[in-house]
Amino acid sequence: MTTELLSYSIIPLLSALAIPFLGRTNRKISEIIANVTLLAGLANLAYIIFHPMNRNSDYAVFSFDGLTITMLFTIYMVALCCVFFASASHMVKAEKNAFYPLIMISVSAMSSMVLARDYFTLYIFMEALAVTSFSLIAGEEGKGGIEGAIKYILLTFPASALILIGIAIMLMSGGTINFDMINSSPSTGNLAALAFITLGFAIKAGLFPFHFWTPDAYQGAPSAVSAYLAGVVTKISGIYALVKICMTIRLFGEPAKPVAFALLLAGVLTLIFGAIAALMQKDMKRMLAFSSISQMGYIAAGAATLTPVGIIGAILHIFNHATFKTSLFLNSAAIEKSAGTTDMRKMGGLEKNMPYTSWTSIIALFSTAGVPPLSGFWSKLLIIVALWVSGFKLAAVLALVFSILTLAYFMMMQKKVFFGKPREELKDVREASAYMLAPAFLMSLIIVLSGIFFPYVFEFLGKTL
Amino acid sequence: MTSTFSMDWLFAALIFFIGAYCMAVSRNLIKQLIGLEIISKAALIALISAGAFSGNTNLAQALIITVILVEAVIVATGLALLVKNYRLNGSIDIKKLDNLRG
Amino acid sequence: MTYNLFIYIIIAVAAVLAVTAGKMLTSAIMLAVASIALSLLLFNFNAPWAAVFELSVCAGLITVLFISAVSLVKKEDESLKESRGKFLLLPFLAAAAFIVFSITLTPWFETLSGHVKYPAGEFKVGEIIWKHRATDLLGQLTILAAAVFVIKSVFAKRSEQ
């Protein structure tokens, strides 16, 4: 584990333990503590990233890589947006002194996963993350949440047993379980171990044959929580580890090809399936969930090319996915709060009543579909170029085609929800409050800025990879 | 020790399969959790066998102690969810969990 | 080796009984039997600490948790039929696969064991836990805190109803 950045995982944990004591009398205090902790962490990370001394001297002070710091930034950013939204919208009906600590513990567990330098540390923090996230899914009173949570348990824990078996094989054939160890000895045993671990993480990431728990979990969860889950939690617990494995087995050379090819196949199938299933959905949150599955396919396919360009594209796409998907889910939550439903058949013409929500969701969906100046375009471009260059030409063409299909289903969603004739029963729907809009605005700003200043972002990642 | 090694892994695979079968066939949520437990037993066998075989028993022990704790937490929280589900739906049948449809 | 085989057979049989038992109580007890056998196995592998944890936590605590859950939801206990029809062939296939693999895969395991890599030095368990794997303790702390808040959030509703 990287100990230099350990405070990013310990401080949220301490804050989680402090919230129930300090917020016992006044519930407002627990909200304030959660927001302040995350904001402080985010400011600190931004200082590290943007400080010229750190940037120019090739990170002389810290020995982290670009992936770690980008992922930490993503985690804190999305968590801050979701916590701020939850406390501004009063949509979370669950016990506040349990909800905010759970979010803080999951932030802590995710940061530790990102900082982990061996597979067993990755495993244990992943389990902690899974425990918090199924409780967050089940948070609300309705029946949907608990159903999503139970499906989540029954699929993710067998996956972690597979990961454990992989760790066991690695313990035997490598002597230790560090990430670095495996670079030195690409033997049959290590490859078998990595195949098991990859399978486990592919289940956790919701890649194609194992995708069916994701939409249920996202749809059943309370809206602010689904943004959090879709934005970072399932990404860190699944796809981040896959990208990390791909960075490791890149150095294996020829023997790693079968594992990488299986991952690539799963990724391409996932992006096809997710896009087609998203076309057929009636519920807004469920559609966003399938779209999220489809984006996971892009990330997996990009990382599985095992080229530097593909891996940078995958990391960037995780970051971009966090921004646009959080923005879209928070918008759906705002609509749910204002219009009382997420069923797209019952909506229409909300543009006049909710102009800001409409604009932020247009920016987010253009970024998802890969419209040029926005950030989503660049990461998709990198992934498609990596696929083409490394010889998977059919996969590259498919990725391009389904990127256009993404635009199609999102335009359909935008048309059904925001454009068209206003409905009678939705006449007096009002725009969400400024506090609830702030996270989506922040995300839109990040999407636009990181799209325009893309060369700097690319340089930042390329130098530290 | 060599001959024990392949036996360990065969039985680990067999026990893993029994647990997976349990999770596939039963409609009862408690049975599903029991299947999970059986699967993690298989993982423990794999860990200790690998550790003992490569002369790393103590590291394997340290890992197993952590895994056992994780297992206990999972079962406790899973059963808590099950009891809550029983209160809400009045059933522990997994087939009745189909409220979410697109 | 015969001793290990004997214990493995006990674990497997107990697991099968736990799966096929009609009553959930029997299932829970069979799981406990499997746990006890596993802890004997761990003793035999010269891993006493892990064995003690297995015996006290898995065979003790988890069984108690299961039995209390069973007694809470007792009413519809046996009414649930299992949907075995779809998976009727699976056990037989598995048995056949097990027999075939036990013949064919043993050489493969031998080659796998050729890749074994021995550690640099021998450490005591406490040394490993506190010095080499100290981050696992942070992980255990995290997961225990998570469990506390999960229970708190799941059972918060009770007072309101």
XYZ file of C-alpha atoms in Angstrom:
728
model
C 0.000 0.000 0.000
C 1.209 3.487 -0.769
C 1.560 5.052 2.636
C 2.079 8.631 1.479
C -1.533 9.099 0.505
C -2.953 6.930 3.279
C -4.598 9.921 4.941
C -7.134 9.999 2.103
C -8.503 6.707 3.342
C -8.061 7.182 7.094
C -9.646 10.626 7.455
C -13.025 9.606 5.948
C -13.006 6.552 8.213
C -12.436 8.689 11.316
C -15.084 11.121 10.141
C -17.510 8.204 9.706
C -16.843 7.075 13.254
C -17.283 10.632 14.562
C -20.570 11.429 12.807
C -22.929 9.386 15.043
C -21.493 10.958 18.205
C -21.365 14.555 17.026
C -24.603 14.439 15.072
C -26.651 12.716 17.757
C -28.634 15.779 18.768
C -28.630 17.768 15.556
C -28.882 15.887 12.277
C -27.632 18.901 10.326
C -24.199 18.450 11.883
C -23.709 15.019 10.325
C -24.442 16.429 6.862
C -21.999 19.276 7.436
C -19.226 16.963 8.641
C -19.598 14.697 5.623
C -19.547 17.589 3.164
C -16.627 19.331 4.801
C -14.483 16.194 4.949
C -14.984 15.472 1.277
C -14.496 19.079 0.230
C -11.254 19.298 2.185
C -9.994 16.101 0.564
C -10.907 17.340 -2.894
C -9.217 20.696 -2.348
C -6.125 18.930 -1.104
C -6.013 16.673 -4.161
C -6.556 19.595 -6.504
C -3.636 21.332 -4.824
C -1.428 18.299 -5.464
C -2.495 18.032 -9.100
C -2.331 21.701 -10.059
C 0.604 22.865 -7.996
C 3.353 23.761 -10.469
C 6.115 22.390 -8.285
C 4.543 18.948 -8.258
C 3.845 19.068 -11.952
C 7.202 20.246 -13.165
C 9.504 18.154 -11.060
C 7.983 14.815 -12.069
C 6.391 14.260 -8.697
C 9.522 14.445 -6.647
C 7.510 14.758 -3.455
C 5.100 11.896 -3.987
C 5.826 8.582 -5.567
C 2.343 7.939 -6.885
C 1.380 7.390 -10.480
C -1.174 9.281 -12.540
C -3.743 6.497 -12.291
C -3.814 6.623 -8.486
C -4.174 10.358 -8.235
C -6.789 10.545 -11.001
C -8.860 7.835 -9.359
C -8.631 9.501 -5.935
C -9.748 12.777 -7.488
C -12.675 11.026 -9.202
C -13.771 9.327 -5.987
C -13.750 12.502 -3.943
C -15.416 14.540 -6.672
C -18.327 12.180 -7.226
C -18.789 11.514 -3.518
C -18.864 15.229 -2.778
C -21.454 15.853 -5.505
C -23.687 13.021 -4.328
C -23.451 13.899 -0.640
C -24.120 17.542 -1.396
C -27.101 16.594 -3.540
C -28.448 14.227 -0.891
C -28.223 16.837 1.832
C -29.691 19.577 -0.366
C -32.581 17.567 -1.741
C -33.734 15.816 1.462
C -34.482 12.788 -0.693
C -32.760 10.247 1.506
C -35.328 8.865 3.882
C -32.908 6.541 5.588
C -31.475 7.155 9.020
C -29.053 10.041 8.505
C -26.610 8.933 11.174
C -26.188 5.683 9.287
C -26.346 6.998 5.718
C -23.526 9.543 5.889
C -21.135 7.250 7.790
C -21.758 4.535 5.206
C -20.871 6.919 2.387
C -17.739 7.992 4.229
C -16.693 4.383 4.870
C -17.165 3.525 1.230
C -15.055 6.543 0.228
C -12.392 5.295 2.612
C -12.564 1.748 1.246
C -12.362 2.959 -2.353
C -9.362 5.154 -1.610
C -7.651 2.196 0.024
C -8.419 0.034 -3.007
C -6.816 2.613 -5.236
C -3.784 2.833 -2.970
C -3.436 -0.955 -2.639
C -0.285 -2.530 -3.970
C -1.142 -6.196 -3.551
C -4.116 -8.295 -4.482
C -5.164 -9.286 -1.001
C -5.406 -5.677 0.165
C -7.463 -5.029 -2.946
C -9.697 -7.973 -2.012
C -10.408 -6.968 1.574
C -11.209 -3.329 0.818
C -13.368 -4.479 -2.060
C -15.384 -6.588 0.377
C -15.751 -3.619 2.728
C -16.939 -1.555 -0.229
C -19.428 -4.261 -1.236
C -20.857 -4.427 2.301
C -21.393 -0.666 2.444
C -22.817 -0.472 -1.030
C -25.446 -3.139 -0.581
C -26.643 -1.401 2.510
C -26.803 1.879 0.589
C -28.850 0.182 -2.146
C -31.287 -1.163 0.423
C -31.434 2.196 2.150
C -34.918 3.261 1.331
C -38.214 1.946 2.570
C -39.443 0.529 -0.750
C -39.204 -3.030 -1.938
C -37.049 -2.242 -4.959
C -33.982 -1.332 -2.960
C -33.854 -4.533 -0.977
C -34.327 -6.601 -4.102
C -31.415 -4.887 -5.806
C -29.303 -5.362 -2.693
C -30.001 -9.097 -2.464
C -29.189 -9.636 -6.125
C -25.985 -7.683 -5.587
C -24.935 -9.895 -2.657
C -25.696 -13.147 -4.410
C -23.590 -12.272 -7.417
C -20.656 -10.371 -5.980
C -19.601 -12.705 -3.202
C -19.091 -15.778 -5.408
C -17.018 -13.443 -7.581
C -14.841 -12.574 -4.629
C -14.420 -16.286 -3.876
C -13.050 -16.660 -7.413
C -10.662 -13.799 -6.741
C -9.532 -15.528 -3.543
C -8.808 -18.727 -5.451
C -6.761 -16.688 -7.898
C -4.865 -15.170 -4.991
C -4.186 -18.680 -3.665
C -2.694 -19.808 -6.978
C -0.597 -16.663 -7.076
C 0.607 -17.222 -3.521
C 1.847 -20.608 -4.610
C 3.413 -19.784 -7.930
C 4.750 -16.349 -7.106
C 5.667 -16.596 -3.450
C 4.009 -13.248 -2.708
C 0.904 -11.407 -3.851
C 2.269 -7.990 -4.761
C 1.374 -6.305 -8.019
C 5.056 -5.909 -8.840
C 6.099 -9.492 -8.183
C 4.176 -10.742 -11.151
C 6.171 -8.645 -13.608
C 9.285 -10.616 -12.903
C 7.864 -14.100 -13.373
C 5.309 -14.645 -16.125
C 4.781 -18.360 -15.509
C 1.794 -20.610 -16.213
C 0.718 -20.419 -12.590
C 0.684 -16.636 -12.539
C -1.305 -16.566 -15.728
C -3.881 -19.008 -14.325
C -4.108 -16.832 -11.212
C -4.654 -13.719 -13.291
C -7.323 -15.479 -15.325
C -9.275 -16.297 -12.137
C -8.858 -12.777 -10.780
C -9.897 -11.247 -14.101
C -13.020 -13.414 -14.176
C -13.954 -12.327 -10.663
C -13.500 -8.655 -11.397
C -15.361 -8.992 -14.694
C -18.373 -10.247 -12.724
C -18.029 -7.352 -10.315
C -17.750 -4.850 -13.142
C -20.941 -6.182 -14.741
C -19.445 -7.240 -18.069
C -21.653 -9.016 -20.553
C -22.721 -12.450 -19.310
C -22.856 -11.172 -15.723
C -24.513 -7.821 -16.254
C -27.982 -8.608 -14.929
C -27.527 -7.377 -11.380
C -26.446 -3.858 -12.359
C -29.718 -2.399 -13.684
C -31.670 -3.811 -10.738
C -29.230 -2.372 -8.236
C -29.195 1.062 -9.858
C -32.923 1.235 -10.361
C -33.785 0.010 -6.900
C -31.419 2.311 -5.049
C -32.419 5.800 -3.906
C -31.576 8.261 -6.682
C -28.679 10.088 -5.050
C -27.189 6.694 -4.218
C -27.566 5.416 -7.775
C -25.533 8.356 -8.991
C -22.862 7.478 -6.468
C -22.942 3.759 -7.337
C -22.922 4.279 -11.086
C -20.377 7.061 -10.927
C -17.670 5.476 -8.830
C -18.503 2.507 -6.610
C -19.016 -0.237 -9.166
C -16.305 1.285 -11.351
C -13.674 1.191 -8.652
C -14.674 -2.255 -7.413
C -14.705 -3.779 -10.872
C -13.285 -1.994 -13.840
C -10.475 -0.171 -12.034
C -9.020 -3.512 -10.979
C -9.336 -4.805 -14.545
C -7.411 -1.811 -15.845
C -4.793 -2.367 -13.168
C -4.486 -6.049 -14.177
C -4.138 -5.046 -17.812
C -1.344 -2.657 -16.865
C 0.329 -5.577 -15.110
C -0.044 -8.253 -17.769
C 1.028 -5.817 -20.477
C 4.552 -6.782 -19.495
C 3.885 -10.498 -19.989
C 4.072 -10.278 -23.739
C 2.777 -13.186 -25.784
C 1.444 -15.537 -23.032
C -0.985 -12.882 -21.787
C -2.802 -12.670 -25.118
C -5.564 -15.259 -24.426
C -6.675 -13.555 -21.194
C -6.599 -10.146 -22.846
C -8.493 -11.425 -25.864
C -11.236 -12.925 -23.664
C -11.527 -9.595 -21.864
C -11.713 -7.739 -25.163
C -14.427 -10.044 -26.440
C -16.429 -9.567 -23.243
C -15.947 -5.817 -23.528
C -17.166 -5.608 -27.113
C -20.173 -7.845 -26.393
C -20.959 -5.681 -23.362
C -20.922 -2.460 -25.302
C -23.165 -3.929 -27.988
C -25.611 -5.469 -25.551
C -25.792 -2.441 -23.259
C -26.547 -0.071 -26.116
C -29.250 -2.316 -27.593
C -30.889 -2.929 -24.216
C -30.818 0.782 -23.413
C -32.835 1.486 -26.558
C -35.731 -0.572 -25.251
C -36.090 0.834 -21.755
C -39.061 2.774 -20.499
C -37.671 3.848 -17.159
C -35.113 6.642 -17.153
C -32.911 5.245 -14.394
C -32.895 1.779 -15.919
C -31.918 3.202 -19.271
C -29.048 5.103 -17.697
C -27.992 1.860 -16.004
C -27.824 -0.003 -19.320
C -25.942 2.885 -20.847
C -23.481 2.608 -17.975
C -23.018 -1.102 -18.763
C -22.291 -0.183 -22.364
C -19.610 2.314 -21.301
C -18.012 -0.399 -19.139
C -17.619 -2.362 -22.361
C -15.640 0.510 -23.916
C -13.346 0.692 -20.907
C -12.706 -3.061 -20.807
C -12.070 -3.230 -24.552
C -9.681 -0.293 -24.412
C -7.702 -1.697 -21.527
C -7.593 -5.178 -23.072
C -5.630 -3.941 -26.080
C -2.666 -3.794 -23.645
C -1.226 -0.788 -25.466
C -0.336 2.440 -23.620
C -2.818 4.438 -25.688
C -5.621 1.993 -24.910
C -4.876 2.023 -21.195
C -4.711 5.819 -21.028
C -7.983 5.906 -22.952
C -9.539 3.481 -20.461
C -8.409 5.528 -17.450
C -9.694 8.726 -19.041
C -12.959 7.036 -19.851
C -13.393 5.973 -16.216
C -12.923 9.620 -15.232
C -15.245 10.896 -17.959
C -17.831 8.243 -17.213
C -17.832 9.385 -13.591
C -18.529 12.963 -14.641
C -21.263 12.438 -17.194
C -23.039 9.546 -15.549
C -23.167 11.292 -12.185
C -24.576 14.353 -13.895
C -27.248 12.306 -15.697
C -28.254 10.319 -12.627
C -28.457 13.460 -10.505
C -30.650 15.029 -13.179
C -32.912 11.996 -13.119
C -33.064 12.358 -9.335
C -34.019 16.018 -9.681
C -36.743 15.057 -12.147
C -37.961 12.358 -9.799
C -38.162 14.909 -7.019
C -40.003 17.485 -9.157
C -42.216 15.362 -11.384
C -42.597 12.412 -9.036
C -41.671 9.692 -11.513
C -38.822 8.341 -13.614
C -41.075 6.594 -16.121
C -40.371 8.198 -19.493
C -43.839 7.426 -20.854
C -45.374 9.749 -18.298
C -43.070 12.652 -19.075
C -42.703 15.189 -21.840
C -42.097 18.873 -22.389
C -40.180 19.431 -19.199
C -37.808 21.739 -21.052
C -39.872 24.825 -20.327
C -40.168 24.077 -16.636
C -36.671 22.747 -15.975
C -34.338 24.532 -18.427
C -31.125 24.145 -16.429
C -31.609 20.441 -15.864
C -32.257 20.037 -19.551
C -29.052 21.868 -20.528
C -26.791 19.993 -18.129
C -28.191 16.683 -19.296
C -27.633 17.664 -22.950
C -23.971 18.380 -22.183
C -23.612 15.101 -20.318
C -25.241 13.031 -23.029
C -23.205 14.638 -25.795
C -20.124 13.762 -23.810
C -21.342 10.159 -23.415
C -21.984 9.844 -27.127
C -18.623 11.360 -27.977
C -19.444 14.683 -29.613
C -16.139 16.406 -30.432
C -15.157 19.205 -28.118
C -16.360 17.428 -24.984
C -14.219 15.104 -22.905
C -16.051 11.885 -23.790
C -15.004 12.272 -27.416
C -11.301 12.144 -26.640
C -11.364 9.048 -24.482
C -13.529 7.177 -26.988
C -11.221 8.298 -29.768
C -8.211 6.944 -27.884
C -9.966 3.622 -27.268
C -11.063 3.239 -30.886
C -7.613 4.192 -32.196
C -6.001 1.689 -29.831
C -8.367 -1.035 -31.025
C -7.649 -0.224 -34.682
C -3.900 -0.021 -34.296
C -3.578 -3.282 -32.403
C -5.374 -5.141 -35.155
C -8.911 -5.538 -33.828
C -10.412 -3.664 -36.762
C -13.882 -5.172 -36.494
C -14.003 -4.253 -32.802
C -12.992 -0.674 -33.634
C -15.754 -0.378 -36.235
C -18.309 -1.838 -33.826
C -17.237 0.590 -31.106
C -17.696 3.484 -33.529
C -21.112 2.287 -34.713
C -22.428 1.754 -31.214
C -21.128 5.137 -30.190
C -23.552 6.577 -32.743
C -26.300 4.352 -31.362
C -25.537 5.857 -27.934
C -26.304 9.277 -29.344
C -29.529 7.876 -30.821
C -30.934 6.476 -27.595
C -29.934 9.488 -25.593
C -31.604 11.819 -28.091
C -34.694 9.631 -27.767
C -34.544 10.048 -24.001
C -34.049 13.796 -24.288
C -36.980 14.035 -26.681
C -39.287 11.995 -24.485
C -38.414 13.786 -21.275
C -37.643 17.385 -22.134
C -38.889 18.223 -25.630
C -42.298 17.948 -27.183
C -45.645 19.142 -25.953
C -45.920 19.819 -22.223
C -48.292 17.435 -20.516
C -51.290 18.630 -18.589
C -50.368 16.938 -15.341
C -46.806 18.242 -15.449
C -47.766 21.900 -15.930
C -46.727 23.109 -12.507
C -43.478 21.171 -12.194
C -40.805 23.537 -10.941
C -37.061 23.654 -11.522
C -34.945 22.085 -8.825
C -33.372 24.377 -6.274
C -29.992 25.988 -6.920
C -28.293 23.708 -4.407
C -29.563 20.642 -6.194
C -28.391 22.007 -9.544
C -24.905 22.873 -8.334
C -23.397 19.340 -8.611
C -24.638 18.890 -12.174
C -23.260 22.311 -13.095
C -19.892 21.435 -11.599
C -19.839 18.197 -13.575
C -20.762 19.977 -16.815
C -17.991 22.479 -16.221
C -15.495 19.656 -15.712
C -16.711 17.902 -18.874
C -16.256 21.016 -20.991
C -12.962 22.081 -19.462
C -11.291 18.677 -19.598
C -12.454 18.416 -23.206
C -10.954 21.742 -24.191
C -7.732 21.305 -22.246
C -7.401 17.683 -23.307
C -3.707 17.887 -24.400
C -2.739 18.822 -20.849
C -4.777 15.957 -19.404
C -3.199 13.522 -21.830
C 0.266 14.774 -20.991
C -0.490 14.475 -17.277
C -1.507 10.835 -17.613
C 1.095 9.913 -20.187
C 3.955 11.212 -18.113
C 2.989 9.371 -14.981
C 1.708 6.072 -16.329
C 3.085 -33.646 0.022
C 2.877 -33.580 -3.747
C 0.034 -36.033 -4.034
C -2.009 -34.180 -1.412
C -1.711 -31.050 -3.472
C -3.726 -32.177 -6.469
C -6.260 -33.777 -4.129
C -6.682 -30.464 -2.293
C -7.484 -28.628 -5.467
C -9.848 -31.293 -6.784
C -11.818 -31.201 -3.570
C -11.758 -27.406 -3.538
C -13.251 -27.449 -7.032
C -15.845 -30.028 -5.976
C -16.900 -28.039 -2.913
C -17.009 -24.830 -4.933
C -19.291 -26.585 -7.355
C -21.578 -27.873 -4.570
C -21.975 -24.316 -3.308
C -22.640 -22.954 -6.782
C -25.225 -25.695 -7.374
C -26.899 -24.749 -4.106
C -27.112 -21.128 -5.204
C -28.445 -22.128 -8.595
C -31.264 -24.443 -7.524
C -32.689 -23.129 -4.297
C -35.345 -20.475 -4.034
C -34.814 -20.010 -0.352
C -32.664 -17.034 0.604
C -31.153 -18.768 3.630
C -30.124 -21.655 1.401
C -28.492 -19.154 -0.922
C -26.432 -17.762 1.940
C -25.460 -21.304 2.947
C -24.305 -21.851 -0.630
C -22.169 -18.723 -0.327
C -20.624 -20.124 2.845
C -19.796 -23.416 1.123
C -18.150 -21.511 -1.738
C -15.976 -19.576 0.659
C -14.977 -22.854 2.369
C -13.596 -23.932 -0.982
C -11.626 -20.691 -1.197
C -10.176 -21.323 2.269
C -9.077 -24.825 1.254
C -7.363 -23.379 -1.826
C -5.559 -20.766 0.267
C -4.265 -23.117 2.939
C -3.227 -25.721 0.396
C -1.290 -23.169 -1.650
C 0.310 -21.750 1.471
C 1.324 -25.124 2.875
C 2.645 -26.316 -0.442
C 4.885 -23.334 -1.043
C 6.192 -23.265 2.522
C 4.297 -20.088 3.295
C 1.831 -21.473 5.840
C 2.051 -18.496 8.162
C 1.225 -15.986 5.465
C -1.687 -18.197 4.422
C -2.839 -18.298 8.060
C -2.759 -14.516 8.283
C -4.817 -14.257 5.103
C -7.288 -16.908 6.283
C -7.914 -15.115 9.580
C -8.863 -11.975 7.642
C -11.037 -13.919 5.212
C -12.911 -15.591 8.083
C -13.680 -12.183 9.575
C -14.925 -10.919 6.201
C -17.098 -14.026 5.877
C -18.679 -13.478 9.293
C -19.451 -9.846 8.435
C -21.000 -10.832 5.129
C -23.217 -13.482 6.674
C -24.316 -11.148 9.481
C -25.217 -8.312 7.140
C -26.784 -10.667 4.621
C -29.008 -12.170 7.301
C -29.926 -8.675 8.509
C -31.082 -7.801 4.995
C -32.952 -11.105 4.805
C -34.835 -10.361 8.014
C -35.703 -6.887 6.755
C -36.893 -8.371 3.480
C -39.003 -10.878 5.408
C -40.636 -8.043 7.307
C -41.372 -6.068 4.148
C -42.484 -8.854 1.826
C -43.422 -11.572 4.298
C -41.401 -14.118 2.380
C -37.908 -15.397 1.834
C -38.667 -16.756 -1.612
C -36.264 -15.476 -4.209
C -38.812 -15.925 -7.000
C -40.968 -13.225 -5.464
C -38.209 -10.693 -5.917
C -39.222 -9.417 -9.306
C -40.636 -5.972 -8.754
C -38.003 -4.324 -10.889
C -38.722 -4.599 -14.567
C -37.857 -2.234 -17.332
C -2.747 -38.278 3.299
C -5.465 -40.809 4.128
C -6.429 -38.619 7.057
C -6.771 -35.598 4.753
C -8.828 -37.612 2.269
C -11.102 -38.739 5.081
C -11.642 -35.122 6.200
C -12.261 -33.936 2.653
C -14.914 -36.601 2.227
C -16.565 -35.453 5.460
C -16.603 -31.838 4.244
C -17.997 -32.782 0.852
C -20.687 -35.057 2.306
C -21.696 -32.435 4.865
C -21.906 -29.829 2.108
C -24.070 -32.108 -0.031
C -26.345 -32.791 2.940
C -26.570 -29.051 3.623
C -27.680 -28.504 0.047
C -30.188 -31.324 -0.154
C -31.689 -31.137 3.340
C -35.382 -30.342 3.476
C -35.240 -28.387 6.696
C -33.226 -25.229 6.948
C -32.175 -26.123 10.492
C -30.528 -29.319 9.222
C -28.769 -27.276 6.552
C -27.341 -24.902 9.131
C -26.129 -27.765 11.317
C -24.544 -29.543 8.350
C -22.726 -26.336 7.515
C -21.383 -26.313 11.059
C -20.197 -29.914 10.629
C -18.373 -28.904 7.452
C -16.765 -26.029 9.323
C -15.580 -28.281 12.128
C -14.081 -30.702 9.631
C -12.373 -27.816 7.863
C -10.854 -26.652 11.118
C -9.481 -30.179 11.696
C -7.988 -29.956 8.217
C -6.374 -26.639 9.056
C -4.851 -28.173 12.204
C -3.484 -30.934 10.043
C -1.950 -28.387 7.686
C -0.076 -26.995 10.676
C -2.124 -23.805 10.786
C -3.436 -23.752 14.376
C -4.378 -20.056 14.515
C -6.512 -20.199 11.425
C -8.071 -23.422 12.715
C -9.054 -21.831 16.006
C -10.623 -18.879 14.195
C -12.477 -21.208 11.864
C -13.758 -23.242 14.790
C -14.931 -20.287 16.866
C -16.206 -17.949 14.174
C -17.454 -20.186 11.361
C -18.593 -23.184 13.355
C -19.765 -21.131 16.319
C -20.856 -17.612 15.511
C -22.102 -18.117 11.970
C -24.108 -21.209 12.939
C -25.751 -19.267 15.739
C -26.601 -16.467 13.305
C -28.087 -18.917 10.821
C -30.131 -20.736 13.446
C -31.539 -17.499 14.828
C -32.471 -16.361 11.312
C -34.127 -19.734 10.658
C -36.151 -19.453 13.837
C -37.274 -15.948 12.848
C -38.641 -17.026 9.484
C -39.814 -20.454 10.507
C -43.397 -20.360 9.294
C -42.956 -21.060 5.613
C -40.000 -23.274 6.185
C -40.723 -26.384 4.150
C -43.230 -24.950 1.715
C -40.569 -23.762 -0.706
C -39.883 -26.297 -3.403
C -36.534 -26.219 -5.062
C -36.390 -25.718 -8.794
C -34.228 -28.727 -9.443
C -35.851 -29.652 -12.719
C -33.731 -27.333 -14.790
C -30.531 -28.539 -13.170
C -31.341 -32.248 -12.955
C -28.347 -33.364 -14.985
C -25.876 -31.064 -13.316
C -24.910 -33.251 -10.321
C -24.299 -36.278 -12.511
C -22.237 -34.252 -14.926
C -20.271 -32.862 -12.003
C -19.633 -36.327 -10.596
C -18.468 -37.563 -13.993
C -16.286 -34.495 -14.441
C -14.801 -35.018 -10.993
C -13.844 -38.604 -11.784
C -12.392 -37.693 -15.183
C -10.504 -34.708 -13.820
C -9.078 -36.668 -10.925
C -7.378 -38.863 -13.497
C -6.452 -36.328 -16.153
C -5.754 -33.211 -14.157
C -3.337 -34.704 -11.642
C -0.395 -34.435 -14.064
C -1.353 -30.827 -14.774
C -1.245 -30.053 -11.101
C 2.163 -31.656 -10.984
C 3.389 -29.237 -13.655
C 1.746 -26.358 -11.818
C 3.572 -27.384 -8.682
C 6.797 -27.163 -10.655
C 6.323 -23.400 -10.693
C 6.283 -23.139 -6.939
C 8.337 -20.301 -5.498
C 9.468 -20.385 -1.926
C 9.413 -17.284 0.269
C 12.535 -15.445 1.344
C 12.312 -16.258 5.021
C 10.127 -17.867 7.647
C 8.143 -15.501 9.847
C 5.842 -16.060 12.784
C 2.121 -15.447 12.351
C 2.032 -12.451 14.658
C 5.004 -10.935 12.913
C 3.315 -11.291 9.542
C 0.037 -9.844 10.732
C 1.512 -6.845 12.522
C 4.504 -6.033 10.350
C 4.002 -7.277 6.822
C 0.260 -7.131 6.476
C -0.592 -4.215 8.723
C -2.907 -2.713 6.101
C -5.141 -5.762 6.458
C -5.828 -4.601 9.993
C -7.023 -1.279 8.588
C -9.189 -3.310 6.233
C -10.627 -5.326 9.107
C -11.365 -2.116 10.982
C -13.083 -0.685 7.894
C -15.233 -3.744 7.329
C -16.238 -3.961 11.005
C -17.226 -0.282 11.019
C -19.168 -0.901 7.817
C -20.986 -3.835 9.435
C -21.947 -1.734 12.462
C -23.464 0.973 10.295
C -25.167 -1.556 8.025
C -26.951 -3.104 10.997
C -27.790 0.379 12.229
C -29.294 1.438 8.924
C -31.159 -1.827 8.301
C -32.825 -1.918 11.696
C -33.416 1.809 12.035
C -36.953 1.440 10.723
C -38.152 -0.720 13.531
C -38.635 2.095 16.037
C -40.660 4.152 13.581
C -43.175 1.472 12.719
